[in-house]
Amino acid sequence: MNRQVYVNRTLNLKRINYIGFDMDHTLVRYDSQAFEALAHSMIVKKLVADKDYPKEVLNLKFDFQRAVRGLVLDKTHGNVLKLSRHGAIRVSYHGLKPIDYKSQRRIYKSTYVDLSDSNYDTVDTTFSIAHATLFAQLVDLKDKTHAESLPDYYTMADDVLWALDMSHRDDSLKSVVRSRLQDFVIKDEAVVQGLERFKAHGKKIFVLTNSYYPYCKLLLDYAINPFLKQHKNWEELFEFVIAAAQKPRFFYDKLNFLKIDTESGLMTNLESTLEPGVYQGGCAARFTADLHLDPNEILYIGDHIYGDIVRLKKDCAWRTALVVEELEEEVRKTFEALPYTQQITTLM
């Protein structure tokens, strides 16, 4: 794990009292390539079994390098777009094939994309890599050999997303992860040392995740407990663990907290003021109010561009930090290219 920290604005941690963490891809690191390869295989099986896609779809091989977070899927035209921060199209592909500039101008007229348009899907999280990759593969397969047996691009995009969501909901994906944690979850002692360092400096830390409690407990037991030196277990480390939070609804809705008995797993409605413990559901407004906190006193760290960062900042004004694991590779390549950059500068 890279020890450097990259920020685009300063944050005075003296003003932060509570630091919250998403679990998946933030507090608990996955082997993304292995996990997304598993998701890809689950999706194609569901498309063939439940959506009557041709069996040739099962032969599509996952390519982890095909997609990255931040891409946009044009469901109408079957295109994958890379945009600037202002929505301008920088690179475009139709399926697996690059689109030249003239063709891109002909398709989009303006070079700017309105992401509020329902014709576009965004790749907001690492869990969407398999989704974007398979969509591009299906577009390519339809254009080449299966024009009649595959539905239109828009339907394919929705079908892939449906199959991915179903793989999470019916537990087919996470059941494999649970049975082979060592293949999908990366233990990182430095993360745990960082958490205990926050505690040593007076910060209170909590977990806020969409994963359900049994899965959350399994991963925290596996990835956090073995490296704790100043605490007996993760329950002692975290002030709150909030599972099945239904983000982004957690940040704008008025959902009730359920108190979880960690011994039996039973849940009861929380009628009193929120106190340290393990919960399901709930909402940011009550969390902030019951703890008598100003929103600026809470920092939340996550990996989902929209669900963890955009909606949170918009709806409840907590401070936010986005984990961009891909940045490490970008920085490495930048340093590799530095001699050429310096040579170009000299020549100019």
Short mmCIF file of N, CA, C and O in Angstrom, two decimals, residues 49-133:
data_model
loop_
_atom_site.label_atom_id
_atom_site.label_comp_id
_atom_site.label_asym_id
_atom_site.label_seq_id
_atom_site.Cartn_x
_atom_site.Cartn_y
_atom_site.Cartn_z
N ALA A 49 -28.98 -17.48 -18.16
CA ALA A 49 -30.00 -18.27 -17.48
C ALA A 49 -31.33 -17.54 -17.34
O ALA A 49 -32.40 -18.14 -17.49
N ASP A 50 -31.28 -16.23 -17.05
CA ASP A 50 -32.50 -15.49 -16.71
C ASP A 50 -32.99 -14.54 -17.80
O ASP A 50 -34.16 -14.16 -17.81
N LYS A 51 -32.11 -14.13 -18.70
CA LYS A 51 -32.48 -13.16 -19.72
C LYS A 51 -32.39 -13.74 -21.14
O LYS A 51 -32.55 -13.01 -22.12
N ASP A 52 -32.13 -15.05 -21.25
CA ASP A 52 -32.08 -15.74 -22.55
C ASP A 52 -31.04 -15.18 -23.51
O ASP A 52 -31.26 -15.16 -24.72
N TYR A 53 -29.92 -14.73 -22.97
CA TYR A 53 -28.82 -14.31 -23.84
C TYR A 53 -28.18 -15.55 -24.48
O TYR A 53 -28.21 -16.64 -23.88
N PRO A 54 -27.62 -15.43 -25.69
CA PRO A 54 -26.99 -16.59 -26.33
C PRO A 54 -25.83 -17.13 -25.49
O PRO A 54 -25.14 -16.38 -24.79
N LYS A 55 -25.60 -18.43 -25.57
CA LYS A 55 -24.57 -19.08 -24.75
C LYS A 55 -23.16 -18.59 -25.09
O LYS A 55 -22.25 -18.75 -24.28
N GLU A 56 -22.98 -17.98 -26.26
CA GLU A 56 -21.67 -17.44 -26.61
C GLU A 56 -21.20 -16.37 -25.62
O GLU A 56 -19.99 -16.12 -25.48
N VAL A 57 -22.16 -15.76 -24.93
CA VAL A 57 -21.82 -14.74 -23.94
C VAL A 57 -20.95 -15.34 -22.83
O VAL A 57 -20.09 -14.66 -22.26
N LEU A 58 -21.14 -16.62 -22.55
CA LEU A 58 -20.35 -17.28 -21.50
C LEU A 58 -18.86 -17.35 -21.85
O LEU A 58 -18.02 -17.55 -20.97
N ASN A 59 -18.53 -17.19 -23.13
CA ASN A 59 -17.13 -17.27 -23.57
C ASN A 59 -16.39 -15.95 -23.43
O ASN A 59 -15.17 -15.90 -23.65
N LEU A 60 -17.09 -14.87 -23.08
CA LEU A 60 -16.44 -13.57 -22.95
C LEU A 60 -15.49 -13.58 -21.75
O LEU A 60 -15.86 -13.99 -20.65
N LYS A 61 -14.26 -13.16 -21.97
CA LYS A 61 -13.24 -13.17 -20.94
C LYS A 61 -13.11 -11.79 -20.30
O LYS A 61 -13.10 -10.77 -21.00
N PHE A 62 -13.00 -11.78 -18.99
CA PHE A 62 -12.90 -10.51 -18.27
C PHE A 62 -11.55 -9.86 -18.51
O PHE A 62 -10.51 -10.52 -18.46
N ASP A 63 -11.56 -8.55 -18.76
CA ASP A 63 -10.35 -7.76 -18.96
C ASP A 63 -10.38 -6.60 -17.97
O ASP A 63 -11.08 -5.61 -18.17
N PHE A 64 -9.60 -6.72 -16.90
CA PHE A 64 -9.62 -5.72 -15.83
C PHE A 64 -9.12 -4.36 -16.30
O PHE A 64 -9.47 -3.32 -15.74
N GLN A 65 -8.29 -4.34 -17.35
CA GLN A 65 -7.72 -3.09 -17.85
C GLN A 65 -8.68 -2.33 -18.78
O GLN A 65 -8.37 -1.24 -19.23
N ARG A 66 -9.82 -2.91 -19.07
CA ARG A 66 -10.75 -2.32 -20.04
C ARG A 66 -11.46 -1.09 -19.48
O ARG A 66 -11.84 -0.18 -20.24
N ALA A 67 -11.68 -1.03 -18.18
CA ALA A 67 -12.48 0.06 -17.60
C ALA A 67 -11.85 0.56 -16.31
O ALA A 67 -11.03 -0.11 -15.69
N VAL A 68 -12.26 1.77 -15.93
CA VAL A 68 -11.78 2.39 -14.70
C VAL A 68 -12.90 3.26 -14.15
O VAL A 68 -13.81 3.66 -14.89
N ARG A 69 -12.86 3.52 -12.85
CA ARG A 69 -13.88 4.41 -12.28
C ARG A 69 -13.85 5.78 -12.95
O ARG A 69 -12.79 6.27 -13.32
N GLY A 70 -15.02 6.39 -13.07
CA GLY A 70 -15.10 7.71 -13.67
C GLY A 70 -15.59 7.69 -15.11
O GLY A 70 -15.93 8.74 -15.67
N LEU A 71 -15.64 6.50 -15.74
CA LEU A 71 -16.14 6.41 -17.10
C LEU A 71 -17.66 6.58 -17.12
O LEU A 71 -18.33 6.44 -16.10
N VAL A 72 -18.18 6.85 -18.31
CA VAL A 72 -19.62 7.03 -18.51
C VAL A 72 -20.08 6.11 -19.63
O VAL A 72 -19.43 6.03 -20.68
N LEU A 73 -21.19 5.40 -19.42
CA LEU A 73 -21.74 4.51 -20.43
C LEU A 73 -22.90 5.21 -21.14
O LEU A 73 -23.86 5.65 -20.48
N ASP A 74 -22.80 5.35 -22.44
CA ASP A 74 -23.90 5.88 -23.26
C ASP A 74 -24.75 4.69 -23.68
O ASP A 74 -24.41 3.96 -24.62
N LYS A 75 -25.86 4.47 -22.98
CA LYS A 75 -26.68 3.28 -23.20
C LYS A 75 -27.38 3.29 -24.54
O LYS A 75 -27.69 2.24 -25.11
N THR A 76 -27.65 4.45 -25.08
CA THR A 76 -28.37 4.55 -26.35
C THR A 76 -27.49 4.16 -27.53
O THR A 76 -27.91 3.42 -28.43
N HIS A 77 -26.26 4.63 -27.54
CA HIS A 77 -25.37 4.42 -28.68
C HIS A 77 -24.39 3.26 -28.48
O HIS A 77 -23.64 2.93 -29.40
N GLY A 78 -24.35 2.68 -27.27
CA GLY A 78 -23.41 1.60 -27.01
C GLY A 78 -21.98 2.08 -26.87
O GLY A 78 -21.04 1.35 -27.19
N ASN A 79 -21.80 3.29 -26.35
CA ASN A 79 -20.47 3.88 -26.26
C ASN A 79 -19.99 4.00 -24.82
O ASN A 79 -20.80 4.10 -23.89
N VAL A 80 -18.68 3.97 -24.67
CA VAL A 80 -18.05 4.20 -23.36
C VAL A 80 -17.25 5.49 -23.49
O VAL A 80 -16.42 5.63 -24.39
N LEU A 81 -17.50 6.43 -22.57
CA LEU A 81 -16.93 7.77 -22.68
C LEU A 81 -16.05 8.10 -21.48
O LEU A 81 -16.36 7.72 -20.35
N LYS A 82 -14.97 8.80 -21.75
CA LYS A 82 -14.17 9.39 -20.69
C LYS A 82 -14.34 10.90 -20.77
O LYS A 82 -14.05 11.50 -21.81
N LEU A 83 -14.81 11.50 -19.68
CA LEU A 83 -15.13 12.92 -19.68
C LEU A 83 -14.15 13.71 -18.83
O LEU A 83 -13.52 13.17 -17.92
N SER A 84 -14.07 15.00 -19.12
CA SER A 84 -13.33 15.90 -18.25
C SER A 84 -14.22 16.26 -17.06
O SER A 84 -15.40 15.88 -17.00
N ARG A 85 -13.69 17.00 -16.12
CA ARG A 85 -14.48 17.40 -14.94
C ARG A 85 -15.66 18.28 -15.33
O ARG A 85 -16.61 18.44 -14.55
N HIS A 86 -15.61 18.88 -16.51
CA HIS A 86 -16.69 19.75 -16.97
C HIS A 86 -17.67 19.04 -17.90
O HIS A 86 -18.58 19.66 -18.44
N GLY A 87 -17.49 17.72 -18.09
CA GLY A 87 -18.40 16.96 -18.93
C GLY A 87 -18.03 16.92 -20.39
O GLY A 87 -18.82 16.45 -21.22
N ALA A 88 -16.84 17.40 -20.73
CA ALA A 88 -16.40 17.35 -22.13
C ALA A 88 -15.83 15.96 -22.44
O ALA A 88 -15.13 15.37 -21.62
N ILE A 89 -16.15 15.44 -23.63
CA ILE A 89 -15.70 14.11 -24.02
C ILE A 89 -14.23 14.17 -24.42
O ILE A 89 -13.85 14.88 -25.35
N ARG A 90 -13.40 13.39 -23.73
CA ARG A 90 -11.97 13.33 -24.02
C ARG A 90 -11.63 12.12 -24.88
O ARG A 90 -10.81 12.20 -25.79
N VAL A 91 -12.22 10.98 -24.55
CA VAL A 91 -11.99 9.74 -25.29
C VAL A 91 -13.32 9.01 -25.40
O VAL A 91 -14.13 9.05 -24.46
N SER A 92 -13.58 8.35 -26.51
CA SER A 92 -14.82 7.60 -26.66
C SER A 92 -14.57 6.29 -27.39
O SER A 92 -13.71 6.21 -28.28
N TYR A 93 -15.29 5.26 -26.97
CA TYR A 93 -15.23 3.94 -27.60
C TYR A 93 -16.64 3.49 -27.92
O TYR A 93 -17.58 3.74 -27.16
N HIS A 94 -16.78 2.80 -29.06
CA HIS A 94 -18.03 2.10 -29.34
C HIS A 94 -17.75 0.63 -29.07
O HIS A 94 -17.03 -0.03 -29.82
N GLY A 95 -18.30 0.12 -27.97
CA GLY A 95 -17.93 -1.22 -27.56
C GLY A 95 -16.46 -1.27 -27.22
O GLY A 95 -15.98 -0.55 -26.34
N LEU A 96 -15.72 -2.08 -27.95
CA LEU A 96 -14.28 -2.22 -27.72
C LEU A 96 -13.44 -1.41 -28.70
O LEU A 96 -12.21 -1.44 -28.63
N LYS A 97 -14.09 -0.67 -29.61
CA LYS A 97 -13.36 0.03 -30.67
C LYS A 97 -13.35 1.54 -30.43
O LYS A 97 -14.40 2.13 -30.13
N PRO A 98 -12.19 2.17 -30.55
CA PRO A 98 -12.13 3.64 -30.37
C PRO A 98 -12.91 4.36 -31.46
O PRO A 98 -12.96 3.92 -32.61
N ILE A 99 -13.52 5.48 -31.09
CA ILE A 99 -14.27 6.31 -32.04
C ILE A 99 -13.39 7.50 -32.43
O ILE A 99 -12.86 8.19 -31.56
N ASP A 100 -13.23 7.73 -33.72
CA ASP A 100 -12.41 8.86 -34.14
C ASP A 100 -13.15 10.17 -33.88
O ASP A 100 -14.37 10.20 -33.67
N TYR A 101 -12.41 11.26 -33.92
CA TYR A 101 -12.97 12.56 -33.52
C TYR A 101 -14.13 12.99 -34.40
O TYR A 101 -15.15 13.49 -33.89
N LYS A 102 -14.03 12.79 -35.71
CA LYS A 102 -15.12 13.20 -36.60
C LYS A 102 -16.40 12.44 -36.31
O LYS A 102 -17.49 13.02 -36.30
N SER A 103 -16.27 11.13 -36.08
CA SER A 103 -17.45 10.32 -35.76
C SER A 103 -18.04 10.74 -34.42
O SER A 103 -19.26 10.80 -34.25
N GLN A 104 -17.18 11.04 -33.47
CA GLN A 104 -17.64 11.49 -32.16
C GLN A 104 -18.44 12.79 -32.28
O GLN A 104 -19.51 12.94 -31.68
N ARG A 105 -17.94 13.73 -33.08
CA ARG A 105 -18.65 15.00 -33.30
C ARG A 105 -20.00 14.77 -33.99
O ARG A 105 -20.98 15.44 -33.67
N ARG A 106 -20.02 13.83 -34.90
CA ARG A 106 -21.27 13.54 -35.61
C ARG A 106 -22.31 12.94 -34.66
O ARG A 106 -23.51 13.26 -34.76
N ILE A 107 -21.89 12.10 -33.74
CA ILE A 107 -22.82 11.45 -32.82
C ILE A 107 -23.33 12.43 -31.77
O ILE A 107 -24.53 12.49 -31.49
N TYR A 108 -22.43 13.24 -31.20
CA TYR A 108 -22.79 14.03 -30.03
C TYR A 108 -23.00 15.51 -30.32
O TYR A 108 -23.43 16.24 -29.42
N LYS A 109 -22.69 15.95 -31.53
CA LYS A 109 -22.85 17.36 -31.90
C LYS A 109 -22.00 18.22 -30.96
O LYS A 109 -20.90 18.61 -31.29
N SER A 110 -22.52 18.48 -29.75
CA SER A 110 -21.72 19.14 -28.73
C SER A 110 -20.78 18.11 -28.12
O SER A 110 -21.06 16.92 -28.11
N THR A 111 -19.66 18.56 -27.62
CA THR A 111 -18.72 17.63 -26.99
C THR A 111 -18.98 17.49 -25.49
O THR A 111 -18.20 16.88 -24.78
N TYR A 112 -20.08 18.06 -25.00
CA TYR A 112 -20.38 18.00 -23.57
C TYR A 112 -21.56 17.07 -23.30
O TYR A 112 -22.50 16.98 -24.09
N VAL A 113 -21.50 16.37 -22.17
CA VAL A 113 -22.50 15.37 -21.82
C VAL A 113 -23.20 15.79 -20.53
O VAL A 113 -22.55 16.18 -19.55
N ASP A 114 -24.53 15.72 -20.52
CA ASP A 114 -25.32 16.01 -19.34
C ASP A 114 -25.54 14.70 -18.57
O ASP A 114 -26.33 13.86 -18.98
N LEU A 115 -24.85 14.53 -17.45
CA LEU A 115 -24.91 13.27 -16.71
C LEU A 115 -26.24 13.06 -15.99
O LEU A 115 -26.48 11.97 -15.46
N SER A 116 -27.09 14.07 -15.96
CA SER A 116 -28.43 13.88 -15.37
C SER A 116 -29.37 13.18 -16.35
O SER A 116 -30.45 12.73 -15.97
N ASP A 117 -28.94 13.05 -17.61
CA ASP A 117 -29.72 12.36 -18.63
C ASP A 117 -29.74 10.87 -18.33
O ASP A 117 -28.70 10.24 -18.11
N SER A 118 -30.95 10.26 -18.32
CA SER A 118 -31.09 8.84 -17.99
C SER A 118 -30.48 7.91 -19.03
O SER A 118 -30.38 6.70 -18.82
N ASN A 119 -30.06 8.45 -20.18
CA ASN A 119 -29.41 7.63 -21.19
C ASN A 119 -27.97 7.28 -20.83
O ASN A 119 -27.32 6.52 -21.54
N TYR A 120 -27.48 7.87 -19.72
CA TYR A 120 -26.09 7.64 -19.33
C TYR A 120 -26.03 6.96 -17.97
O TYR A 120 -26.81 7.27 -17.06
N ASP A 121 -25.09 6.02 -17.83
CA ASP A 121 -24.75 5.41 -16.55
C ASP A 121 -23.31 5.79 -16.22
O ASP A 121 -22.46 5.86 -17.12
N THR A 122 -23.04 6.01 -14.95
CA THR A 122 -21.68 6.36 -14.55
C THR A 122 -21.02 5.20 -13.80
O THR A 122 -21.70 4.47 -13.06
N VAL A 123 -19.73 5.05 -13.99
CA VAL A 123 -18.96 4.02 -13.29
C VAL A 123 -18.40 4.68 -12.03
O VAL A 123 -17.32 5.25 -12.04
N ASP A 124 -19.18 4.61 -10.93
CA ASP A 124 -18.87 5.36 -9.73
C ASP A 124 -18.01 4.61 -8.72
O ASP A 124 -17.46 5.21 -7.80
N THR A 125 -17.94 3.31 -8.84
CA THR A 125 -17.28 2.50 -7.83
C THR A 125 -16.52 1.36 -8.48
O THR A 125 -16.80 0.98 -9.62
N THR A 126 -15.56 0.81 -7.74
CA THR A 126 -14.80 -0.33 -8.26
C THR A 126 -15.72 -1.51 -8.54
O THR A 126 -15.44 -2.34 -9.40
N PHE A 127 -16.84 -1.60 -7.82
CA PHE A 127 -17.80 -2.67 -8.07
C PHE A 127 -18.48 -2.55 -9.44
O PHE A 127 -19.23 -3.43 -9.83
N SER A 128 -18.24 -1.46 -10.15
CA SER A 128 -18.86 -1.26 -11.47
C SER A 128 -17.92 -1.59 -12.63
O SER A 128 -18.30 -1.46 -13.78
N ILE A 129 -16.69 -2.03 -12.33
CA ILE A 129 -15.72 -2.32 -13.39
C ILE A 129 -16.23 -3.45 -14.29
O ILE A 129 -16.17 -3.38 -15.51
N ALA A 130 -16.73 -4.52 -13.68
CA ALA A 130 -17.25 -5.66 -14.45
C ALA A 130 -18.45 -5.23 -15.29
O ALA A 130 -18.62 -5.67 -16.44
N HIS A 131 -19.28 -4.36 -14.75
CA HIS A 131 -20.45 -3.84 -15.46
C HIS A 131 -20.03 -3.12 -16.74
O HIS A 131 -20.54 -3.39 -17.83
N ALA A 132 -19.09 -2.18 -16.61
CA ALA A 132 -18.64 -1.40 -17.77
C ALA A 132 -17.94 -2.29 -18.80
O ALA A 132 -18.16 -2.15 -20.01
N THR A 133 -17.10 -3.20 -18.31
CA THR A 133 -16.37 -4.08 -19.22
C THR A 133 -17.31 -4.97 -20.02
O THR A 133 -17.18 -5.10 -21.25
#
